[in-house]
Amino acid sequence: MSVIYWLARGTSALAGRTPRPLRHAIGATVGTASYLAWRSKRRVTQRNMAQVLGRPPSDRTVRRLARASWSNYGRYASDFLSFAHLDIEAIERQGRDLTRGASSWREYLQQALQPGRGVILTTAHFGNWDLAGAIIAREVPFSAIAETFADPQLNALVQKQRQDKGIVIIPMERSARPILRVLQQNQMLAIVIDRPLMENEGVPVRFFGRTTYVPAGAARLAVRTGAAIMSGFVWYGRRGQHYMRAFPPVFPRTEGDREAEVVRLTQYIFDTLEEMVRSYPDQWYMFRPFWPAADP
């Protein structure tokens, strides 16, 4: 039997019985301790935060926010461990919808669904992306592409927690047919997009003033199927609240250079992420180098 599986199972049961403020406090403490103890990751986080803030890595604000991002990640981890016990309806009711240009995120969702070709929700390692999926799944059929854990028992435990909240999991390694089926049925598909790649593997985007290379899967899928792209985020606010925001949907162009359209859509996705990270830098959990060592 997997030690990690039993540890995760026991911790999940314990977390579900722990009051939320205490659970968050413990998670934040563990996250901060990990930041302080893990020197290589600490330096990477500081370099990423320096690029976001436009300051040197040694700057006091850079270090403070880099540390805070690990603290918030600890809060996310504590929520993930107790995901099966979260009251999603109460969380949304007590949260704040900060969507701009529409009455709520639901209005943008309906606009995205209107053409009938499905919606690709793009989000990031920001705030609590699992909670975002659980909130949307109360409104429309919702699927998410997710990596499979090497441990079958651990994978089953984690994915069942998501499925119990209405999130259909599509394994990343065998996803083509199920993905197309979701969009053909005019449903929503979620993809976490902030994964840095080598130059020969991704498409270039400008992100906080520098070129980096990222996956183009969401954009290519939109161009292929005609599905709308809608960026959305849920993150931690004050006094235990959660904030949520959706961006206006963007639709793929049907004529012209397809590769140029892929780049345009991908840049739009990262423009929305940049706006979120600029406003809430400590909610972005990026603990590996996100930009190349030198800007071409």
XYZ file of C-alpha atoms in Angstrom, residues 4-205:
202
model
C 1.624 8.718 0.309
C -1.907 7.478 -0.362
C -2.601 6.667 3.293
C -1.007 9.929 4.390
C -3.194 11.879 1.946
C -6.298 9.947 2.965
C -5.686 10.478 6.675
C -4.798 14.138 6.222
C -7.908 14.707 4.118
C -10.142 13.228 6.816
C -8.421 15.326 9.478
C -8.564 18.502 7.390
C -12.289 18.028 6.848
C -12.839 18.123 10.620
C -10.598 21.145 11.193
C -12.219 24.604 11.336
C -11.379 26.573 8.216
C -9.462 29.432 9.902
C -7.252 26.953 11.747
C -6.787 24.841 8.616
C -5.730 27.902 6.633
C -3.370 29.010 9.397
C -1.691 25.607 9.455
C -1.448 25.510 5.660
C 0.022 29.016 5.506
C 2.594 28.100 8.161
C 3.651 24.962 6.313
C 3.845 26.899 3.036
C 6.016 29.607 4.583
C 8.285 27.027 6.226
C 8.721 25.278 2.873
C 9.686 28.585 1.249
C 12.293 29.299 3.898
C 13.765 25.796 3.868
C 13.817 25.171 0.092
C 16.597 27.462 -1.082
C 16.480 26.698 -4.824
C 12.705 27.154 -5.042
C 12.911 30.298 -2.928
C 15.344 31.878 -5.385
C 13.239 30.867 -8.398
C 10.124 32.349 -6.796
C 11.989 35.588 -6.057
C 13.220 35.874 -9.652
C 9.709 35.345 -11.013
C 8.284 37.888 -8.571
C 11.027 40.353 -9.501
C 9.924 40.169 -13.149
C 6.303 40.702 -12.157
C 7.108 43.745 -10.003
C 9.888 45.164 -12.166
C 12.287 45.201 -9.220
C 15.498 43.318 -8.365
C 15.187 39.924 -6.623
C 16.823 41.373 -3.503
C 14.086 44.006 -3.125
C 12.206 43.755 0.172
C 8.765 43.858 -1.474
C 9.780 41.136 -3.939
C 10.865 38.873 -1.086
C 7.784 39.616 0.974
C 5.381 38.792 -1.866
C 7.383 35.713 -2.919
C 7.044 34.430 0.617
C 3.344 35.335 0.686
C 2.752 33.298 -2.490
C 3.991 30.178 -0.672
C 1.809 31.031 2.295
C -1.235 31.292 0.026
C -0.264 28.073 -1.701
C -0.343 26.441 1.725
C -3.904 27.717 2.141
C -4.790 26.258 -1.252
C -3.231 22.920 -0.273
C -5.240 22.828 2.951
C -8.437 23.455 0.976
C -7.476 20.805 -1.563
C -6.965 18.235 1.197
C -10.440 19.022 2.547
C -12.020 19.491 -0.901
C -14.553 16.710 -0.335
C -15.889 18.549 2.729
C -16.162 22.066 1.271
C -19.617 23.647 0.975
C -19.316 25.131 -2.513
C -22.706 26.834 -2.419
C -21.848 28.636 0.821
C -18.414 29.659 -0.467
C -19.916 31.218 -3.580
C -22.732 32.878 -1.639
C -20.276 34.484 0.762
C -17.775 35.408 -1.967
C -17.499 38.485 -4.165
C -17.861 38.475 -7.937
C -15.403 41.073 -9.301
C -16.230 40.484 -12.961
C -16.094 43.709 -14.979
C -18.268 44.738 -17.918
C -21.039 42.252 -17.095
C -23.549 41.653 -14.336
C -21.662 38.524 -13.224
C -19.382 35.780 -14.514
C -22.535 33.923 -15.552
C -23.312 36.559 -18.168
C -19.969 35.978 -19.876
C -20.517 32.229 -19.651
C -23.839 32.506 -21.454
C -22.230 34.660 -24.161
C -19.537 32.038 -24.631
C -22.085 29.214 -24.894
C -24.336 31.088 -27.338
C -22.698 29.859 -30.615
C -23.104 26.257 -29.445
C -19.506 25.126 -29.965
C -18.448 24.739 -26.367
C -16.285 26.841 -24.086
C -12.633 26.439 -23.096
C -12.035 27.882 -19.637
C -8.411 28.929 -19.246
C -7.090 29.418 -15.740
C -3.775 29.166 -13.938
C -1.984 28.155 -10.760
C -3.594 31.166 -9.156
C -5.774 31.337 -6.063
C -7.809 28.128 -6.013
C -8.430 26.718 -9.496
C -10.158 23.583 -8.196
C -12.687 25.747 -6.392
C -13.287 27.683 -9.615
C -14.194 24.415 -11.323
C -16.508 23.348 -8.514
C -18.362 26.676 -8.634
C -18.858 26.562 -12.401
C -19.869 22.882 -12.292
C -22.948 23.917 -10.307
C -24.019 25.931 -13.356
C -23.073 23.873 -16.449
C -21.570 20.447 -17.265
C -17.865 20.898 -16.568
C -14.783 18.856 -17.475
C -11.132 19.462 -16.705
C -7.926 18.103 -18.174
C -5.706 16.827 -15.370
C -2.436 14.982 -15.028
C -2.595 11.436 -13.681
C -0.696 10.682 -10.486
C 1.767 7.798 -10.770
C 0.217 6.119 -7.716
C -3.140 4.634 -8.845
C -4.645 4.782 -5.349
C -3.607 8.383 -4.809
C -4.877 9.307 -8.272
C -8.251 7.679 -7.572
C -8.537 9.503 -4.232
C -7.698 12.919 -5.677
C -9.835 12.614 -8.790
C -12.830 11.279 -6.825
C -12.791 14.403 -4.684
C -13.053 16.494 -7.837
C -15.687 14.262 -9.408
C -17.818 14.475 -6.258
C -17.979 18.235 -6.845
C -19.297 17.738 -10.379
C -15.950 18.020 -12.186
C -15.453 15.369 -14.873
C -11.746 14.552 -15.104
C -10.163 13.893 -18.503
C -6.664 12.380 -18.157
C -4.099 14.440 -20.028
C -2.439 11.437 -21.643
C -5.591 10.204 -23.426
C -7.716 13.268 -23.906
C -8.417 13.893 -27.617
C -11.777 12.161 -28.109
C -13.327 13.086 -24.731
C -12.263 16.709 -25.215
C -13.896 16.953 -28.634
C -17.032 15.290 -27.284
C -17.312 17.859 -24.473
C -17.091 20.786 -26.888
C -19.408 19.200 -29.453
C -22.025 18.958 -26.698
C -21.599 22.698 -25.990
C -20.149 22.099 -22.546
C -17.205 23.661 -20.714
C -13.647 22.348 -20.652
C -10.987 23.705 -18.259
C -7.262 23.909 -18.979
C -4.552 25.244 -16.629
C -2.255 27.133 -18.999
C 0.707 28.584 -17.091
C 3.359 25.973 -17.824
C 6.655 27.346 -19.175
C 8.169 25.472 -22.122
C 11.354 25.499 -24.154
C 11.414 27.742 -27.220
C 11.052 24.805 -29.620
C 8.043 23.414 -27.702
C 5.732 26.399 -27.167
C 4.481 29.592 -28.767
C 5.919 32.999 -27.825
C 3.942 35.468 -25.715
